Amino acid sequence: MRRVIVDCAIYRDGRRTEGQEDLSDALDEARATGDAFLWIGMYEPTEEEFDHVSREFGLHRLAVEDALTAHQRPKLEVYDDSLFVVLKPVQYDEDTDTVTAGELMVFVGDSFVVTVRHGEGAPLAAVRRRLEQEPDVLRHGPTAVLYAVSDAVVDHYIEVAAELQVDLEELEAEVFSPNPSDTKNTAARIYGFKRQVLEFRRATNPLLQPMDRLAFGEVPFVHEHAQPFFRDVADHLTKASEYIEGLDRLLSDALSAHLAQMGLRQNDDMRKISAWAAMAAVPTMVAGIYGMNFDHMPELRQVWGYPAVVVVMVGICLGLHRMFKRRGWL
């Protein structure tokens, strides 16, 4: 249990005190005075490791199953003895330009908070340290933890979206580069970028409804005066979601522009090929005529016949080249 329990403490009147070794005793101690709560942080517990915690805190078996299985959409579930919230923190890797999503489950109940983390994208250690420096916030109990965790996750969404915006600007510059060789793998990059944005949207869009419930509805185990704070989180989440939707639209536009440019370049290449083929057809045709085995061809017996034919072929080719050049085909 010590391996999966990252941190465990009782917070009384906004101040941290170390909890009892036994979780049941620690919870009883937190409930004894009415102004304290127990916060347990866990990292990727197994079913056996989480079973003791779920029994001590009376967590609903469906919520426990979701917390262990992971791969859940962001959601808010209300049970008789607890509130269950799923968040998906995201991380941006600058080296590979990829977005990865972790999972964070928060159980909120009477005088306790249990957080279960999967993956590396959850900022819980920083959130706990910041809250411990703000006892006035921690005095609001488990609601303060839920708010702080949600706020940290959503604020990081905006930071990651800003990083993606920088990458998008670089991609747009590549799409509209005057050097065609610079755009050789642009379509693959745009498609890969859209997959990153899709992964991001899976973390943000499903969370909009749960945040609206926390911000505007009456939710059990959430302090009645916490709604303005959750409205602030919901506002930031809406901003991040709109940011991501904008990135997705711009990527679609960039892909369309790239495909259009590729079509124009192919048309330009075809025009050049056609122009050169037309110029090559003239001497081919003339040489073909004079290659036929006829005796009665007037120019064959003339001294000026050969140079005249050459001059005519060159003249026609030069005329065609000038015409194609003027029309932009060459």
Short mmCIF file of C-alpha atoms in Angstrom, two decimals:
data_model
loop_
_atom_site.label_atom_id
_atom_site.label_comp_id
_atom_site.label_asym_id
_atom_site.label_seq_id
_atom_site.Cartn_x
_atom_site.Cartn_y
_atom_site.Cartn_z
CA MET A 1 0.00 0.00 0.00
CA ARG A 2 2.85 2.38 0.72
CA ARG A 3 3.97 1.98 -2.89
CA VAL A 4 0.68 3.19 -4.36
CA ILE A 5 -0.24 5.73 -1.66
CA VAL A 6 1.80 8.72 -2.76
CA ASP A 7 0.64 10.95 0.10
CA CYS A 8 -1.81 10.73 2.98
CA ALA A 9 -2.63 13.51 5.42
CA ILE A 10 -5.40 14.97 7.55
CA TYR A 11 -6.15 18.66 7.06
CA ARG A 12 -7.68 20.34 10.07
CA ASP A 13 -8.70 23.98 9.90
CA GLY A 14 -6.65 24.29 6.70
CA ARG A 15 -3.47 22.92 8.27
CA ARG A 16 -1.79 19.61 7.48
CA THR A 17 -1.38 16.92 10.11
CA GLU A 18 -0.11 13.43 9.43
CA GLY A 19 -2.82 10.78 9.30
CA GLN A 20 -3.03 7.52 11.19
CA GLU A 21 -1.41 4.40 9.77
CA ASP A 22 -4.81 2.69 9.62
CA LEU A 23 -7.11 4.35 7.07
CA SER A 24 -10.23 3.65 9.13
CA ASP A 25 -8.69 5.32 12.19
CA ALA A 26 -7.53 8.25 10.07
CA LEU A 27 -11.03 8.76 8.65
CA ASP A 28 -12.59 8.51 12.11
CA GLU A 29 -10.09 11.09 13.35
CA ALA A 30 -10.98 13.43 10.48
CA ARG A 31 -14.70 13.09 11.15
CA ALA A 32 -14.36 13.43 14.92
CA THR A 33 -14.15 17.22 15.02
CA GLY A 34 -16.12 18.06 11.88
CA ASP A 35 -13.58 20.62 10.65
CA ALA A 36 -11.08 18.17 9.13
CA PHE A 37 -10.80 15.87 6.13
CA LEU A 38 -8.50 13.12 4.92
CA TRP A 39 -6.75 13.37 1.55
CA ILE A 40 -5.19 10.23 0.10
CA GLY A 41 -3.29 10.31 -3.17
CA MET A 42 -2.72 7.03 -5.05
CA TYR A 43 -0.80 6.15 -8.21
CA GLU A 44 -1.96 3.31 -10.50
CA PRO A 45 -3.21 0.93 -7.77
CA THR A 46 -4.07 -2.66 -8.54
CA GLU A 47 -7.44 -4.16 -7.66
CA GLU A 48 -6.06 -5.76 -4.50
CA GLU A 49 -4.30 -2.58 -3.42
CA PHE A 50 -7.38 -0.41 -3.96
CA ASP A 51 -9.81 -2.86 -2.40
CA HIS A 52 -8.89 -1.87 1.16
CA VAL A 53 -9.36 1.84 0.41
CA SER A 54 -12.69 1.32 -1.33
CA ARG A 55 -14.04 -0.73 1.58
CA GLU A 56 -12.90 1.75 4.23
CA PHE A 57 -14.43 4.73 2.43
CA GLY A 58 -17.50 2.96 1.09
CA LEU A 59 -16.80 3.80 -2.54
CA HIS A 60 -19.30 2.61 -5.12
CA ARG A 61 -18.15 -0.49 -6.97
CA LEU A 62 -18.87 1.02 -10.41
CA ALA A 63 -16.71 4.04 -9.61
CA VAL A 64 -14.00 1.74 -8.24
CA GLU A 65 -14.10 -0.28 -11.45
CA ASP A 66 -13.70 2.89 -13.52
CA ALA A 67 -10.83 4.07 -11.35
CA LEU A 68 -8.96 0.80 -11.77
CA THR A 69 -9.70 0.23 -15.46
CA ALA A 70 -8.87 3.80 -16.51
CA HIS A 71 -9.42 4.74 -20.18
CA GLN A 72 -12.50 6.72 -19.12
CA ARG A 73 -14.01 9.84 -20.60
CA PRO A 74 -14.11 12.92 -18.35
CA LYS A 75 -17.33 12.74 -16.36
CA LEU A 76 -19.10 13.45 -13.08
CA GLU A 77 -21.01 10.74 -11.25
CA VAL A 78 -22.99 11.16 -8.02
CA TYR A 79 -23.37 8.15 -5.71
CA ASP A 80 -24.95 7.79 -2.28
CA ASP A 81 -21.72 8.08 -0.31
CA SER A 82 -19.39 9.93 -2.66
CA LEU A 83 -18.88 12.07 -5.73
CA PHE A 84 -16.76 10.65 -8.56
CA VAL A 85 -15.01 12.92 -11.06
CA VAL A 86 -12.80 11.85 -13.96
CA LEU A 87 -10.31 14.33 -15.44
CA LYS A 88 -7.82 13.85 -18.26
CA PRO A 89 -4.66 15.94 -17.75
CA VAL A 90 -2.55 16.41 -20.88
CA GLN A 91 1.17 16.84 -21.40
CA TYR A 92 3.02 18.25 -24.41
CA ASP A 93 6.37 16.77 -25.43
CA GLU A 94 8.43 19.44 -27.20
CA ASP A 95 10.94 16.91 -28.55
CA THR A 96 8.35 14.84 -30.41
CA ASP A 97 5.60 17.50 -30.73
CA THR A 98 3.05 15.08 -29.30
CA VAL A 99 0.20 15.39 -26.82
CA THR A 100 -0.32 12.61 -24.29
CA ALA A 101 -3.24 12.33 -21.89
CA GLY A 102 -3.23 10.78 -18.46
CA GLU A 103 -6.18 10.11 -16.19
CA LEU A 104 -7.08 11.48 -12.80
CA MET A 105 -9.98 10.18 -10.71
CA VAL A 106 -11.23 12.14 -7.71
CA PHE A 107 -13.52 10.65 -5.05
CA VAL A 108 -15.10 13.28 -2.82
CA GLY A 109 -17.12 12.27 0.20
CA ASP A 110 -17.92 13.08 3.78
CA SER A 111 -14.60 14.31 5.21
CA PHE A 112 -12.37 12.60 2.65
CA VAL A 113 -10.81 12.96 -0.79
CA VAL A 114 -9.21 10.08 -2.67
CA THR A 115 -7.28 10.86 -5.85
CA VAL A 116 -6.17 8.08 -8.20
CA ARG A 117 -3.66 8.95 -10.90
CA HIS A 118 -2.84 7.07 -14.10
CA GLY A 119 -0.05 8.23 -16.38
CA GLU A 120 2.33 11.13 -15.94
CA GLY A 121 0.06 14.05 -16.74
CA ALA A 122 -1.44 14.85 -13.33
CA PRO A 123 -0.09 17.86 -11.39
CA LEU A 124 -1.22 16.62 -7.97
CA ALA A 125 2.04 17.15 -6.07
CA ALA A 126 2.18 20.80 -7.11
CA VAL A 127 -1.52 21.26 -6.33
CA ARG A 128 -1.10 19.81 -2.84
CA ARG A 129 1.91 22.02 -2.12
CA ARG A 130 0.08 25.12 -3.29
CA LEU A 131 -3.01 24.31 -1.26
CA GLU A 132 -0.95 23.69 1.87
CA GLN A 133 0.34 27.23 1.50
CA GLU A 134 -3.25 28.55 1.36
CA PRO A 135 -4.98 27.37 4.57
CA ASP A 136 -7.90 29.74 3.96
CA VAL A 137 -8.75 27.72 0.86
CA LEU A 138 -8.22 24.34 2.52
CA ARG A 139 -10.67 25.28 5.27
CA HIS A 140 -13.45 24.68 2.74
CA GLY A 141 -12.72 20.96 2.93
CA PRO A 142 -12.79 18.41 0.10
CA THR A 143 -14.46 20.90 -2.22
CA ALA A 144 -11.29 22.98 -2.18
CA VAL A 145 -9.25 19.99 -3.33
CA LEU A 146 -11.66 19.22 -6.18
CA TYR A 147 -11.61 22.85 -7.28
CA ALA A 148 -7.81 23.16 -7.10
CA VAL A 149 -7.23 19.94 -9.02
CA SER A 150 -9.77 20.88 -11.71
CA ASP A 151 -8.36 24.38 -12.00
CA ALA A 152 -4.78 23.10 -12.41
CA VAL A 153 -5.79 20.58 -15.08
CA VAL A 154 -7.83 23.12 -17.07
CA ASP A 155 -5.21 25.86 -16.83
CA HIS A 156 -2.66 23.44 -18.23
CA TYR A 157 -4.98 22.83 -21.18
CA ILE A 158 -4.52 26.47 -22.18
CA GLU A 159 -0.74 26.21 -21.88
CA VAL A 160 -0.65 23.11 -24.10
CA ALA A 161 -2.98 24.78 -26.61
CA ALA A 162 -0.55 27.72 -26.81
CA GLU A 163 2.30 25.30 -27.54
CA LEU A 164 0.24 23.71 -30.30
CA GLN A 165 -0.49 27.15 -31.73
CA VAL A 166 3.24 27.74 -32.17
CA ASP A 167 3.59 24.40 -33.98
CA LEU A 168 0.63 25.27 -36.18
CA GLU A 169 2.20 28.57 -37.22
CA GLU A 170 5.36 26.72 -38.23
CA LEU A 171 3.27 24.23 -40.19
CA GLU A 172 1.40 27.02 -41.95
CA ALA A 173 4.71 28.59 -42.97
CA GLU A 174 5.75 25.23 -44.40
CA VAL A 175 2.46 24.86 -46.32
CA PHE A 176 2.87 28.24 -48.00
CA SER A 177 6.60 27.92 -48.54
CA PRO A 178 7.66 29.02 -52.07
CA ASN A 179 10.08 26.08 -52.22
CA PRO A 180 8.09 22.93 -53.15
CA SER A 181 10.79 20.66 -51.72
CA ASP A 182 10.02 22.01 -48.23
CA THR A 183 6.48 20.61 -48.38
CA LYS A 184 7.30 17.03 -49.32
CA ASN A 185 5.92 15.48 -46.09
CA THR A 186 3.54 18.27 -45.17
CA ALA A 187 0.35 16.22 -45.60
CA ALA A 188 1.66 13.54 -43.22
CA ARG A 189 2.60 16.20 -40.67
CA ILE A 190 -0.83 17.84 -40.88
CA TYR A 191 -2.55 14.49 -40.42
CA GLY A 192 -0.34 13.69 -37.43
CA PHE A 193 -1.08 17.13 -35.98
CA LYS A 194 -4.82 16.53 -36.35
CA ARG A 195 -4.45 13.31 -34.36
CA GLN A 196 -2.80 15.28 -31.55
CA VAL A 197 -5.65 17.80 -31.59
CA LEU A 198 -8.17 14.93 -31.54
CA GLU A 199 -6.46 13.48 -28.47
CA PHE A 200 -6.68 16.92 -26.88
CA ARG A 201 -10.39 17.28 -27.72
CA ARG A 202 -11.13 13.94 -26.06
CA ALA A 203 -9.80 15.43 -22.84
CA THR A 204 -11.60 18.80 -22.96
CA ASN A 205 -14.97 18.50 -24.70
CA PRO A 206 -16.53 15.78 -22.47
CA LEU A 207 -15.52 17.80 -19.40
CA LEU A 208 -17.71 20.78 -20.34
CA GLN A 209 -20.94 19.28 -19.01
CA PRO A 210 -19.51 18.12 -15.64
CA MET A 211 -18.01 21.56 -15.04
CA ASP A 212 -21.34 23.19 -15.86
CA ARG A 213 -23.01 20.96 -13.27
CA LEU A 214 -20.45 21.96 -10.65
CA ALA A 215 -20.73 25.63 -11.62
CA PHE A 216 -24.50 26.00 -11.91
CA GLY A 217 -26.15 23.00 -10.27
CA GLU A 218 -26.46 21.62 -6.77
CA VAL A 219 -24.05 18.72 -6.45
CA PRO A 220 -23.74 16.67 -3.23
CA PHE A 221 -20.49 16.83 -1.24
CA VAL A 222 -19.65 20.19 -2.90
CA HIS A 223 -19.70 23.35 -0.76
CA GLU A 224 -22.63 25.59 -1.63
CA HIS A 225 -20.40 28.67 -1.93
CA ALA A 226 -17.99 27.00 -4.36
CA GLN A 227 -20.04 27.61 -7.50
CA PRO A 228 -18.33 30.92 -8.43
CA PHE A 229 -14.96 29.17 -8.35
CA PHE A 230 -16.17 26.32 -10.54
CA ARG A 231 -17.70 28.89 -12.90
CA ASP A 232 -14.22 30.32 -13.30
CA VAL A 233 -12.89 26.83 -14.13
CA ALA A 234 -15.77 26.28 -16.56
CA ASP A 235 -14.97 29.61 -18.24
CA HIS A 236 -11.32 28.63 -18.68
CA LEU A 237 -12.37 25.23 -19.98
CA THR A 238 -14.66 26.85 -22.55
CA LYS A 239 -11.79 29.06 -23.64
CA ALA A 240 -9.50 26.04 -24.02
CA SER A 241 -12.18 24.12 -25.92
CA GLU A 242 -12.72 27.02 -28.33
CA TYR A 243 -8.97 27.31 -28.73
CA ILE A 244 -8.75 23.64 -29.70
CA GLU A 245 -11.72 23.89 -32.07
CA GLY A 246 -9.96 26.80 -33.75
CA LEU A 247 -6.77 24.77 -34.10
CA ASP A 248 -8.72 21.93 -35.68
CA ARG A 249 -10.40 24.26 -38.20
CA LEU A 250 -7.10 25.89 -39.09
CA LEU A 251 -5.54 22.47 -39.60
CA SER A 252 -8.38 21.49 -41.92
CA ASP A 253 -7.89 24.74 -43.84
CA ALA A 254 -4.14 24.17 -44.00
CA LEU A 255 -4.69 20.65 -45.34
CA SER A 256 -7.14 21.95 -47.97
CA ALA A 257 -4.69 24.69 -48.95
CA HIS A 258 -1.85 22.17 -49.19
CA LEU A 259 -3.90 19.83 -51.38
CA ALA A 260 -4.96 22.76 -53.56
CA GLN A 261 -1.35 23.83 -53.94
CA MET A 262 -0.35 20.30 -54.83
CA GLY A 263 -3.06 20.25 -57.50
CA LEU A 264 -1.89 23.59 -58.89
CA ARG A 265 1.69 22.39 -58.99
CA GLN A 266 0.66 19.21 -60.76
CA ASN A 267 -1.32 21.25 -63.28
CA ASP A 268 1.68 23.52 -63.77
CA ASP A 269 3.91 20.51 -64.34
CA MET A 270 1.42 19.06 -66.82
CA ARG A 271 1.33 22.33 -68.74
CA LYS A 272 5.11 22.40 -68.93
CA ILE A 273 5.21 18.81 -70.11
CA SER A 274 2.51 19.52 -72.69
CA ALA A 275 4.35 22.61 -73.95
CA TRP A 276 7.61 20.76 -74.41
CA ALA A 277 5.76 17.87 -76.03
CA ALA A 278 4.12 20.28 -78.50
CA MET A 279 7.48 21.79 -79.41
CA ALA A 280 8.99 18.33 -79.83
CA ALA A 281 6.08 17.26 -82.03
CA VAL A 282 6.93 19.81 -84.77
CA PRO A 283 10.38 18.48 -85.72
CA THR A 284 9.13 14.95 -85.19
CA MET A 285 6.32 15.50 -87.66
CA VAL A 286 8.54 17.19 -90.27
CA ALA A 287 11.27 14.57 -89.91
CA GLY A 288 8.63 11.89 -90.23
CA ILE A 289 7.33 13.37 -93.46
CA TYR A 290 10.80 13.56 -94.97
CA GLY A 291 11.58 10.10 -93.79
CA MET A 292 8.93 8.60 -96.06
CA ASN A 293 10.23 6.81 -99.18
CA PHE A 294 8.74 8.96 -101.94
CA ASP A 295 10.66 9.92 -105.09
CA HIS A 296 8.66 12.99 -106.01
CA MET A 297 9.27 15.39 -103.08
CA PRO A 298 10.32 18.79 -104.49
CA GLU A 299 12.70 19.78 -101.68
CA LEU A 300 14.74 16.57 -101.89
CA ARG A 301 16.54 17.67 -105.08
CA GLN A 302 17.11 21.28 -104.02
CA VAL A 303 20.35 22.56 -102.46
CA TRP A 304 18.43 24.77 -100.05
CA GLY A 305 15.95 22.03 -99.06
CA TYR A 306 17.70 20.75 -95.95
CA PRO A 307 18.60 24.15 -94.38
CA ALA A 308 15.13 25.49 -95.23
CA VAL A 309 13.45 22.63 -93.42
CA VAL A 310 15.74 23.05 -90.41
CA VAL A 311 15.05 26.78 -90.30
CA VAL A 312 11.30 26.17 -90.49
CA MET A 313 11.41 23.62 -87.66
CA VAL A 314 13.51 25.91 -85.46
CA GLY A 315 11.30 28.89 -86.26
CA ILE A 316 8.10 27.04 -85.37
CA CYS A 317 9.63 25.73 -82.12
CA LEU A 318 10.82 29.20 -81.14
CA GLY A 319 7.39 30.60 -81.92
CA LEU A 320 5.70 27.97 -79.76
CA HIS A 321 8.20 28.55 -76.94
CA ARG A 322 7.51 32.27 -76.99
CA MET A 323 3.74 31.70 -76.98
CA PHE A 324 3.89 29.21 -74.10
CA LYS A 325 6.23 31.50 -72.17
CA ARG A 326 3.88 34.41 -72.58
CA ARG A 327 0.93 32.35 -71.32
CA GLY A 328 2.87 31.12 -68.30
CA TRP A 329 3.15 27.50 -69.34
CA LEU A 330 6.95 27.56 -69.23
#
